[in-house]
mmCIF file of C-alpha atoms (C1' of nucleotides) in Angstrom:
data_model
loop_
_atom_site.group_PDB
_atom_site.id
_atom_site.type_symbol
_atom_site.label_atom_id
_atom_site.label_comp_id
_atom_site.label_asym_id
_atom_site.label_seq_id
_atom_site.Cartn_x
_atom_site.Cartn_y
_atom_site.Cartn_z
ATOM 1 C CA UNK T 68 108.337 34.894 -146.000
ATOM 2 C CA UNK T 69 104.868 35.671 -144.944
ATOM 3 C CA UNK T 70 103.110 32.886 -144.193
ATOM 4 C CA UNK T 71 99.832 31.444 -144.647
ATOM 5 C CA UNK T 72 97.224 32.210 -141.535
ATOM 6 C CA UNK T 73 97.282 27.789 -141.347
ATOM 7 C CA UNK T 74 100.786 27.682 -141.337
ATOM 8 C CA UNK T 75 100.805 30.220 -138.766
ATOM 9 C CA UNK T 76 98.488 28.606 -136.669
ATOM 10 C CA UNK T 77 100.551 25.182 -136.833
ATOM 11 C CA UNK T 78 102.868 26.099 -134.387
ATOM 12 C CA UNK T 79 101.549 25.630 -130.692
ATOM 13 C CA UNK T 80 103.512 28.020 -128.949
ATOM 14 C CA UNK T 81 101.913 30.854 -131.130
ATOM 15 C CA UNK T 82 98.282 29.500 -130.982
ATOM 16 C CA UNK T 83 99.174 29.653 -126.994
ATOM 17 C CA UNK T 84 99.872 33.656 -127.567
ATOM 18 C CA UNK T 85 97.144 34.332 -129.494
ATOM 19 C CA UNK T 86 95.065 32.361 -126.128
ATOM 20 C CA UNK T 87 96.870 34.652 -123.817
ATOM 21 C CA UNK T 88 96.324 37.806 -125.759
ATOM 22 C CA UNK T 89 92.657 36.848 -125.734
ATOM 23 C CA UNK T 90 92.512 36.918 -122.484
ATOM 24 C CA UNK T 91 93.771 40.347 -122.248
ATOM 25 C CA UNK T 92 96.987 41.941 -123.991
ATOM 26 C CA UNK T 93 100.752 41.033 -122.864
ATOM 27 C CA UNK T 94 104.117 43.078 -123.133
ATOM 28 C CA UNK T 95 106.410 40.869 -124.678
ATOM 29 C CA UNK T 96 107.910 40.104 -120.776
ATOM 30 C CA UNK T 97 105.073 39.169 -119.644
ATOM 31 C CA UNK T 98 104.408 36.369 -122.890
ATOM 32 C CA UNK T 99 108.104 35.147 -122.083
ATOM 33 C CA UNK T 100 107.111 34.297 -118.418
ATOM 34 C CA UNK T 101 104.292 32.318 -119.792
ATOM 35 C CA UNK T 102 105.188 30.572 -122.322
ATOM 36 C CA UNK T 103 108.805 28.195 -122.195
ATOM 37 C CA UNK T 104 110.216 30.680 -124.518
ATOM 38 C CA UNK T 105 113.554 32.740 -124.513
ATOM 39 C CA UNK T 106 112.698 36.286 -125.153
ATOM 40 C CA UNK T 107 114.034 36.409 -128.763
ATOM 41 C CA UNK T 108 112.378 33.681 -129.483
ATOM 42 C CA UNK T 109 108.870 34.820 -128.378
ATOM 43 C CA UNK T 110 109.951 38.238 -130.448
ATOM 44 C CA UNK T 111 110.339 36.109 -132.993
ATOM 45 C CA UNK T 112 106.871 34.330 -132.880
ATOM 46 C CA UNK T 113 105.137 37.849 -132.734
ATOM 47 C CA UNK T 114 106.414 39.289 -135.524
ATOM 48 C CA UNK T 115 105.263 36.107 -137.795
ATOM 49 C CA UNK T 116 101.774 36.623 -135.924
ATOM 50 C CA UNK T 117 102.236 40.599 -136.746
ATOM 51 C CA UNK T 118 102.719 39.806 -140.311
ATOM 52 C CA UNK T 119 99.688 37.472 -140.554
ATOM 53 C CA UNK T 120 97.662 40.800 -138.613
ATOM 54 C CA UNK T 121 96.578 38.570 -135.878
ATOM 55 C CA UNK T 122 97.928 40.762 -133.317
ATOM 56 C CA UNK T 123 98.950 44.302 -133.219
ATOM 57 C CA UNK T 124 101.574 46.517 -131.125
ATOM 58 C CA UNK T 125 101.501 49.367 -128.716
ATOM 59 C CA UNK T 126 104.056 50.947 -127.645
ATOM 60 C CA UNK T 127 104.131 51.815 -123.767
ATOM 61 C CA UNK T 128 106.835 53.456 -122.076
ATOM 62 C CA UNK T 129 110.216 51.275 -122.625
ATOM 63 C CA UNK T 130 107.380 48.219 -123.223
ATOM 64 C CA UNK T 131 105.455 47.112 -126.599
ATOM 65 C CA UNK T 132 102.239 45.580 -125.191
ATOM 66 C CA UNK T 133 100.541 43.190 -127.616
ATOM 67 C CA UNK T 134 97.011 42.411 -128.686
ATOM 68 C CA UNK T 135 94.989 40.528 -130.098
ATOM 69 C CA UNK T 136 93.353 41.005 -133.807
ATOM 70 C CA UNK T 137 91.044 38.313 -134.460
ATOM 71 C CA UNK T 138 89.848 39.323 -138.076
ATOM 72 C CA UNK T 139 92.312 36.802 -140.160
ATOM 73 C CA UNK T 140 91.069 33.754 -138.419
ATOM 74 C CA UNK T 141 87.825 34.402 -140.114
ATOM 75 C CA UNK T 142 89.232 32.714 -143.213
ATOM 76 C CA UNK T 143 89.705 29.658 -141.338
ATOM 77 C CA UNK T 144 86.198 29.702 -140.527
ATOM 78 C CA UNK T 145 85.823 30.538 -144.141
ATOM 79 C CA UNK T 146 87.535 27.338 -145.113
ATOM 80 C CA UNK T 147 85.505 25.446 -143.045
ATOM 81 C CA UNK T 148 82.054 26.171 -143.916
ATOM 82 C CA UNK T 149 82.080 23.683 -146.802
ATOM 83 C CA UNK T 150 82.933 20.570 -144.184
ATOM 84 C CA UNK T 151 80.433 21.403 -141.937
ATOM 85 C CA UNK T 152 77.833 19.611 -143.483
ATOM 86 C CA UNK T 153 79.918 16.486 -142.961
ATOM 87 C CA UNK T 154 80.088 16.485 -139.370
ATOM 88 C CA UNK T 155 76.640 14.562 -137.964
ATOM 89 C CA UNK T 156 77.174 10.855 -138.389
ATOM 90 C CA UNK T 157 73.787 10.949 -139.788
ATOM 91 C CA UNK T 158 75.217 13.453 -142.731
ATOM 92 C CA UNK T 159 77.772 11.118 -142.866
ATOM 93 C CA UNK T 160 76.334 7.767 -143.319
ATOM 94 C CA UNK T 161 74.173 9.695 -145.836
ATOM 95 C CA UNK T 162 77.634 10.688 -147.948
ATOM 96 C CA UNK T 163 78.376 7.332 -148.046
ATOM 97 C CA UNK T 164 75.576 5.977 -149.236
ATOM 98 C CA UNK T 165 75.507 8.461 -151.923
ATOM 99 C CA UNK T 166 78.868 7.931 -152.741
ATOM 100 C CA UNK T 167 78.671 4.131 -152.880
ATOM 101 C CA UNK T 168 76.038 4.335 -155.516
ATOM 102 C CA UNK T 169 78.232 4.307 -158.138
ATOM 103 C CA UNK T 170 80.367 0.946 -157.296
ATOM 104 C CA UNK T 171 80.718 -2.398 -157.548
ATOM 105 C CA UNK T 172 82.194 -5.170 -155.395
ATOM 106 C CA UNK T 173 83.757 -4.138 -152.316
ATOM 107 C CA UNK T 174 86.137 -6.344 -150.651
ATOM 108 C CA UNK T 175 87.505 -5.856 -147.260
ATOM 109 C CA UNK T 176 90.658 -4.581 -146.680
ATOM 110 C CA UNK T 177 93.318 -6.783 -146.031
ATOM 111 C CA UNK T 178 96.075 -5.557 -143.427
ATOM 112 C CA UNK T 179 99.549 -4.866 -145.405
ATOM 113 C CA UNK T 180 102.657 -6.599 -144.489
ATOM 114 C CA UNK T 181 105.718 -3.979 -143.402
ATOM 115 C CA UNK T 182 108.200 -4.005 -146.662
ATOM 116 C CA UNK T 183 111.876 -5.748 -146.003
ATOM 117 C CA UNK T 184 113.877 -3.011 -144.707
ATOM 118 C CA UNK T 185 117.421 -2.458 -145.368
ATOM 119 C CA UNK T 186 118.796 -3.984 -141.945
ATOM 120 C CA UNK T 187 116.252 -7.162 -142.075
ATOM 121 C CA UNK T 188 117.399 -10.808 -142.922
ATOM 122 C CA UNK T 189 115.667 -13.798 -143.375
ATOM 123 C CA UNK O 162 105.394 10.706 -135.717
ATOM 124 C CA UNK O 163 101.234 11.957 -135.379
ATOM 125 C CA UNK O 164 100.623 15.579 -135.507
ATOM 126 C CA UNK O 165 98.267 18.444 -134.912
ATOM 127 C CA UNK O 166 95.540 18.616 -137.044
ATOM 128 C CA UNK O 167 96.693 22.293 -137.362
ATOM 129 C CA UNK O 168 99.817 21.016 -138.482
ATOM 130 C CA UNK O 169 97.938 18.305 -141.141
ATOM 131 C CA UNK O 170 95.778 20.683 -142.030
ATOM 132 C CA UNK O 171 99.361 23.785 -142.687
ATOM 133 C CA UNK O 172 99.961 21.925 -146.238
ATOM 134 C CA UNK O 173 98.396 23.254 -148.844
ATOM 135 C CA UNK O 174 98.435 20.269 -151.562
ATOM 136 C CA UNK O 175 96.771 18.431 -148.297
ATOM 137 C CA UNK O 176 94.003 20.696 -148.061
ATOM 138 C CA UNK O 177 94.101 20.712 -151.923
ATOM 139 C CA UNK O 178 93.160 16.519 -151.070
ATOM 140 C CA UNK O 179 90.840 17.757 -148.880
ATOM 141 C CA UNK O 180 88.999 19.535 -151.220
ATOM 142 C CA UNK O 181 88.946 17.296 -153.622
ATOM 143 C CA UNK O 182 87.789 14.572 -151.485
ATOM 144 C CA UNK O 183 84.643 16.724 -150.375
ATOM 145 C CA UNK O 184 82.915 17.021 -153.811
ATOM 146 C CA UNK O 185 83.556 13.080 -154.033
ATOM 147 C CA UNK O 186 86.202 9.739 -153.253
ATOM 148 C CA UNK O 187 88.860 9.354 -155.102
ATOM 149 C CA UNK O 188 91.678 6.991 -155.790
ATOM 150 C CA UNK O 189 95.607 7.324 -155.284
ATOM 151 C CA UNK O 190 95.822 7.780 -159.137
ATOM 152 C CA UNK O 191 93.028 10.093 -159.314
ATOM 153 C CA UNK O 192 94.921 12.686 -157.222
ATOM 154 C CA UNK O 193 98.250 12.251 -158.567
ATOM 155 C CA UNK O 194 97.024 13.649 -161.594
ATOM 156 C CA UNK O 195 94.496 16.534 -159.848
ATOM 157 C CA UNK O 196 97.987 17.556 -157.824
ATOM 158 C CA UNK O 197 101.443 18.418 -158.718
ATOM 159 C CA UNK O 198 102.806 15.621 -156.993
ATOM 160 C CA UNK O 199 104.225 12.532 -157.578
ATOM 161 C CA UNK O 200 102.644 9.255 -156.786
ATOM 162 C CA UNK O 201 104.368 8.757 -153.213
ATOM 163 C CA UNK O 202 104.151 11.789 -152.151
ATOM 164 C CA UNK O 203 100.603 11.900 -152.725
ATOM 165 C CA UNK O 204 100.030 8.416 -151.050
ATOM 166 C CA UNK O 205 102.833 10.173 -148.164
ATOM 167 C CA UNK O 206 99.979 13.342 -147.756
ATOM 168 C CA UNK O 207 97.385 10.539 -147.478
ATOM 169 C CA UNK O 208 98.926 8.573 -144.620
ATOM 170 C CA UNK O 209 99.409 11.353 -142.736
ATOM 171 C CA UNK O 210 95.634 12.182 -143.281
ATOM 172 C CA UNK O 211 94.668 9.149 -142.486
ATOM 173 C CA UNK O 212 96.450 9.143 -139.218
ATOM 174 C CA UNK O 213 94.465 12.351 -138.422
ATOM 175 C CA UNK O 214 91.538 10.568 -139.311
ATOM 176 C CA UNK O 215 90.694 12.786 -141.584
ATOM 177 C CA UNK O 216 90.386 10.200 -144.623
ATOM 178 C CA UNK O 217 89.362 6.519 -144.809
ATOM 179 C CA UNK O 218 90.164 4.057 -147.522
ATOM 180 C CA UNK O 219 88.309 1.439 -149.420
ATOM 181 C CA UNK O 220 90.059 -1.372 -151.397
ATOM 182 C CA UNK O 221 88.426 -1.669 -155.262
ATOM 183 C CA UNK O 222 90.187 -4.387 -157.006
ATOM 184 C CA UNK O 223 94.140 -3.008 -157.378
ATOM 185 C CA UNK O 224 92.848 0.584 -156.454
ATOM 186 C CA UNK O 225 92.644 2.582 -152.769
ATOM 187 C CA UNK O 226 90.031 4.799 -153.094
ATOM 188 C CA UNK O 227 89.687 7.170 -150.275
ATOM 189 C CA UNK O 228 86.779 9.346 -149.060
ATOM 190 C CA UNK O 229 86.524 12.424 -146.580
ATOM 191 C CA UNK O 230 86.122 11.687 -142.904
ATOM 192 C CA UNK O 231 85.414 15.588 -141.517
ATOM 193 C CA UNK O 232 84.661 14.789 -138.058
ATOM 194 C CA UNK O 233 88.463 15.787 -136.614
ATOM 195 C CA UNK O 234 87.789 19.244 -138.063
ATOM 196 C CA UNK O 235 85.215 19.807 -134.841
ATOM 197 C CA UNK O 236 88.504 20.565 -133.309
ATOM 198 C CA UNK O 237 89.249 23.550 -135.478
ATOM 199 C CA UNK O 238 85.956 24.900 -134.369
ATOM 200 C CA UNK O 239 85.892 24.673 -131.353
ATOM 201 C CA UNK O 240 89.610 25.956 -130.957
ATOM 202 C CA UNK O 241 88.367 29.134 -133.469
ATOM 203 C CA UNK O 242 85.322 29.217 -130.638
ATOM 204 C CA UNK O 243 86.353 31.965 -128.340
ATOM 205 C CA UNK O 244 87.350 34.022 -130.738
ATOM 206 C CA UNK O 245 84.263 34.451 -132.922
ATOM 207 C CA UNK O 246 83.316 37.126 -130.267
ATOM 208 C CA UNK O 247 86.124 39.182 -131.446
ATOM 209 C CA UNK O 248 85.311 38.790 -135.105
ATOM 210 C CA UNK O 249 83.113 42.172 -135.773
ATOM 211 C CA UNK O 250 84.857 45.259 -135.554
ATOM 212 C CA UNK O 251 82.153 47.030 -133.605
ATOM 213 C CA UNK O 252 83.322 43.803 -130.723
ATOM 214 C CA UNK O 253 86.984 44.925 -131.614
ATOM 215 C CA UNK O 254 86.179 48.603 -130.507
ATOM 216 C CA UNK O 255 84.385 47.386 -127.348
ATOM 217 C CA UNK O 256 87.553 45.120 -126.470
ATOM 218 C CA UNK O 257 89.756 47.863 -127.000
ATOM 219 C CA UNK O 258 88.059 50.311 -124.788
ATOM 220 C CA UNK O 259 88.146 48.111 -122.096
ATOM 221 C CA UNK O 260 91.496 46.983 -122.499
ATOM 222 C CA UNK O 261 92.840 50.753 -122.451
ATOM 223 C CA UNK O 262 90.683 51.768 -119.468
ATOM 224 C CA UNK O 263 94.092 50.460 -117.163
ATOM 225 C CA UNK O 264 96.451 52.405 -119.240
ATOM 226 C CA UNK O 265 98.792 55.170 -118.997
ATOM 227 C CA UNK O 266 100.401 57.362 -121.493
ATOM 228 C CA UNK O 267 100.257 56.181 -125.153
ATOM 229 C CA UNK O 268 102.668 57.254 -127.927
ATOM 230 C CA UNK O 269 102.868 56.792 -131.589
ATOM 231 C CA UNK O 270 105.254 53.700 -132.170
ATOM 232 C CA UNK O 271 108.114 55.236 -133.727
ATOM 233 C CA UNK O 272 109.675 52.824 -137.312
ATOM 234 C CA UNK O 273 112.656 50.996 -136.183
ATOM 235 C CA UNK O 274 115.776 51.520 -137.963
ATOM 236 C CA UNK O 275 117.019 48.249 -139.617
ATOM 237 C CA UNK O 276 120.224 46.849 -137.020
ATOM 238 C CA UNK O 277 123.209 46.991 -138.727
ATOM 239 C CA UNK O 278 124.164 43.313 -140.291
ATOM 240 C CA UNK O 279 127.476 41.741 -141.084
ATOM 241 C CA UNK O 280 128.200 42.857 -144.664
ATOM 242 C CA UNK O 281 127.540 46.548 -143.472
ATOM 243 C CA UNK O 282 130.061 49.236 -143.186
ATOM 244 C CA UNK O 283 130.019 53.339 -142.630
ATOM 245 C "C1'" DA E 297 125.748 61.813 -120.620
ATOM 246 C "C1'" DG E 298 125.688 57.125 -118.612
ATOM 247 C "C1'" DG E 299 123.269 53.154 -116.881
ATOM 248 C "C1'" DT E 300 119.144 50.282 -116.885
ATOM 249 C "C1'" DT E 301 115.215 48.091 -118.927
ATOM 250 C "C1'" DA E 302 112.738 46.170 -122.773
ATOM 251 C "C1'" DT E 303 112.570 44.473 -127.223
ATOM 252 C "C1'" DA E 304 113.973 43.449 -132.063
ATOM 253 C "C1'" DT E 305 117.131 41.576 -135.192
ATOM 254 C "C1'" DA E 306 121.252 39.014 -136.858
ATOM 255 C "C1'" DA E 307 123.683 34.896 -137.188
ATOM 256 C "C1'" DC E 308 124.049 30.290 -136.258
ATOM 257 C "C1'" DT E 309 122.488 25.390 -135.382
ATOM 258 C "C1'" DG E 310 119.822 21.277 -135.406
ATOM 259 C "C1'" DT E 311 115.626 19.077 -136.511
ATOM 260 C "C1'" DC E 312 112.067 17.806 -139.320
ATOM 261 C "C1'" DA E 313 109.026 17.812 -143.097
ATOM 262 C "C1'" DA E 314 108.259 17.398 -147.912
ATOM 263 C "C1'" DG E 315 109.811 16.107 -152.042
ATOM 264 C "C1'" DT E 316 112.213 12.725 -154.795
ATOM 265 C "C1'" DT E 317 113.698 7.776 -156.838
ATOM 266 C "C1'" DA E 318 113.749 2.959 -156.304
ATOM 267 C "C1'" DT E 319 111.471 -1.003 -154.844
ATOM 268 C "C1'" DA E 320 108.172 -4.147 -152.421
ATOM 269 C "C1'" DT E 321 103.453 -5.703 -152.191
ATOM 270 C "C1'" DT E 322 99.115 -6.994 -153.888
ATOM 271 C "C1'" DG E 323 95.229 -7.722 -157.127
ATOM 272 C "C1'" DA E 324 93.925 -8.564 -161.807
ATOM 273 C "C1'" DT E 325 94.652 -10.779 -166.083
ATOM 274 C "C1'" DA E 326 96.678 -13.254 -169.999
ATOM 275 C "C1'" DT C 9 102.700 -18.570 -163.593
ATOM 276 C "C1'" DA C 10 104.326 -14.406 -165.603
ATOM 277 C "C1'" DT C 11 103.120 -9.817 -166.324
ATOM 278 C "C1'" DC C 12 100.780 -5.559 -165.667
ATOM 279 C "C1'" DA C 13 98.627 -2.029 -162.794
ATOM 280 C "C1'" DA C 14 98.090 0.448 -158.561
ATOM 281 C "C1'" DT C 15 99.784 1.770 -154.311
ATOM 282 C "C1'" DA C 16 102.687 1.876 -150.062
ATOM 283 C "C1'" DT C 17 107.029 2.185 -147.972
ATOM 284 C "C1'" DA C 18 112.116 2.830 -147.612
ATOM 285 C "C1'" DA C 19 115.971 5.648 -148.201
ATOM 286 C "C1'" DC C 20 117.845 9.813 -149.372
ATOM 287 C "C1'" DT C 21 118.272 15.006 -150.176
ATOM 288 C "C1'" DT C 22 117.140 19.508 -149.395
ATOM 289 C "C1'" DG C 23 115.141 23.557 -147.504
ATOM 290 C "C1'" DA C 24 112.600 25.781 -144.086
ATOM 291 C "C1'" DC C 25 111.755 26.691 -139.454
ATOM 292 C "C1'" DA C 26 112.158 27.053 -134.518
ATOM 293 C "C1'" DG C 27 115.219 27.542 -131.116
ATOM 294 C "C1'" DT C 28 119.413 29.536 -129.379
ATOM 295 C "C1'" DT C 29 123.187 33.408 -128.112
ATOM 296 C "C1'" DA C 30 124.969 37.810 -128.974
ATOM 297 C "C1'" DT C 31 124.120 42.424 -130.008
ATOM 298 C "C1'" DA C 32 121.798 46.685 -131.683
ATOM 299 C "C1'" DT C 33 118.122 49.953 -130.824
ATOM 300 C "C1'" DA C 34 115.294 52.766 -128.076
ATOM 301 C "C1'" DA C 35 113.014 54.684 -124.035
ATOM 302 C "C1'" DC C 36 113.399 55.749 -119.414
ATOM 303 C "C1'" DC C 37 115.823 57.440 -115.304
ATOM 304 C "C1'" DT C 38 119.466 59.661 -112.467
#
DNA sequence: AGGTTATATAACTGTCAAGTTATATTGATA
DNA sequence: TATCAATATAACTTGACAGTTATATAACCT
């Protein structure tokens, strides 16, 4: 039901809502003009993105204007931290070398052959 | 056929890999037993990692052992970017003054009754 | 009250992803 | 060479999700 914030962020028409609400904050009209979206559909997007708390809701007049709340994504950046140390080649190349301590021969890897699949003949 | 990393990165036992594969390679067998899954579906996870280049593979006699390849996470940071500036509430407050400077009237959002479904009769 | 505007939800549909089992491929070894 | 060990892929099943249309809810306006 409630998803995680990843899973949340895996769909591209809702990391394109949470750009536009960053921007400034939309009625739910205004997100269905940008986006490709029917209106249900865009509805449908917010309230996973309201249950995740990455935006929040205002009501104005017949309109509910949306905006953004940024605090979640934090545990992406969260998840992250540990990787970053990975990212310079230099880090890199020094993983490797650290890793590779600890093994014997290496052979190169030979490119695999596709398996016989069920329409093939020979 | 290749996806987002957001999308690679929305599976959990993947990230579980992930994880794994930061503290130090492994091989196929390795995390088959560190996961729930079954051999395939492990080796399935690890194409699809591998397409995101997020993983590289060594042969060692019969065994694949892969290692961590972080680089493709950049993207993740740099999409999370523009919103770090959002992050601290005191930023939050600032936004949402400025946001509301445009505004009108503003009235409590009122709970929405449930819509009445198919099995439901009065 | 009745009509209009704006949005949320229900119900349905089709696609796709993730899991499985069975099998092919490849390297090592007896 | 026959067998074992390790892994990748094929084929299949199932469930979840994203999109749709139709409709209910709610606020505004006359």
């Amino acid at each position: 039901m409630t998803s995680s914030i990843f899973e949340v962020l895996a769909e591209p028409n809702r990391r394109r809502i949470l750009d536009l609400l960053r921007e400034r904050e939309h009625s739910v009209g205004e997100l269905v003009k940008e986006t490709q979206l029917s209106q249900p559909g865009v509805s449908k997007h917010l309230r996973i993105l309201r249950e995740a708390g990455l935006v929040e809701v205002r009501q104005k007049a017949q309109k509910r204007v949306y905006h953004l709340h940024a605090e979640p994504l934090v545990e992406i950046d969260k998840w992250l931290e540990p990787y970053r140390r990975f990212w310079s080649d230099k880090l890199d190349a020094l993983e490797k070398l650290l890793n590779e301590e600890n093994e014997e021969e290496i052979r190169p890897l030979p490119q695999q052959r596709p398996l016989k699949k069920k329409g093939d003949f020979e």
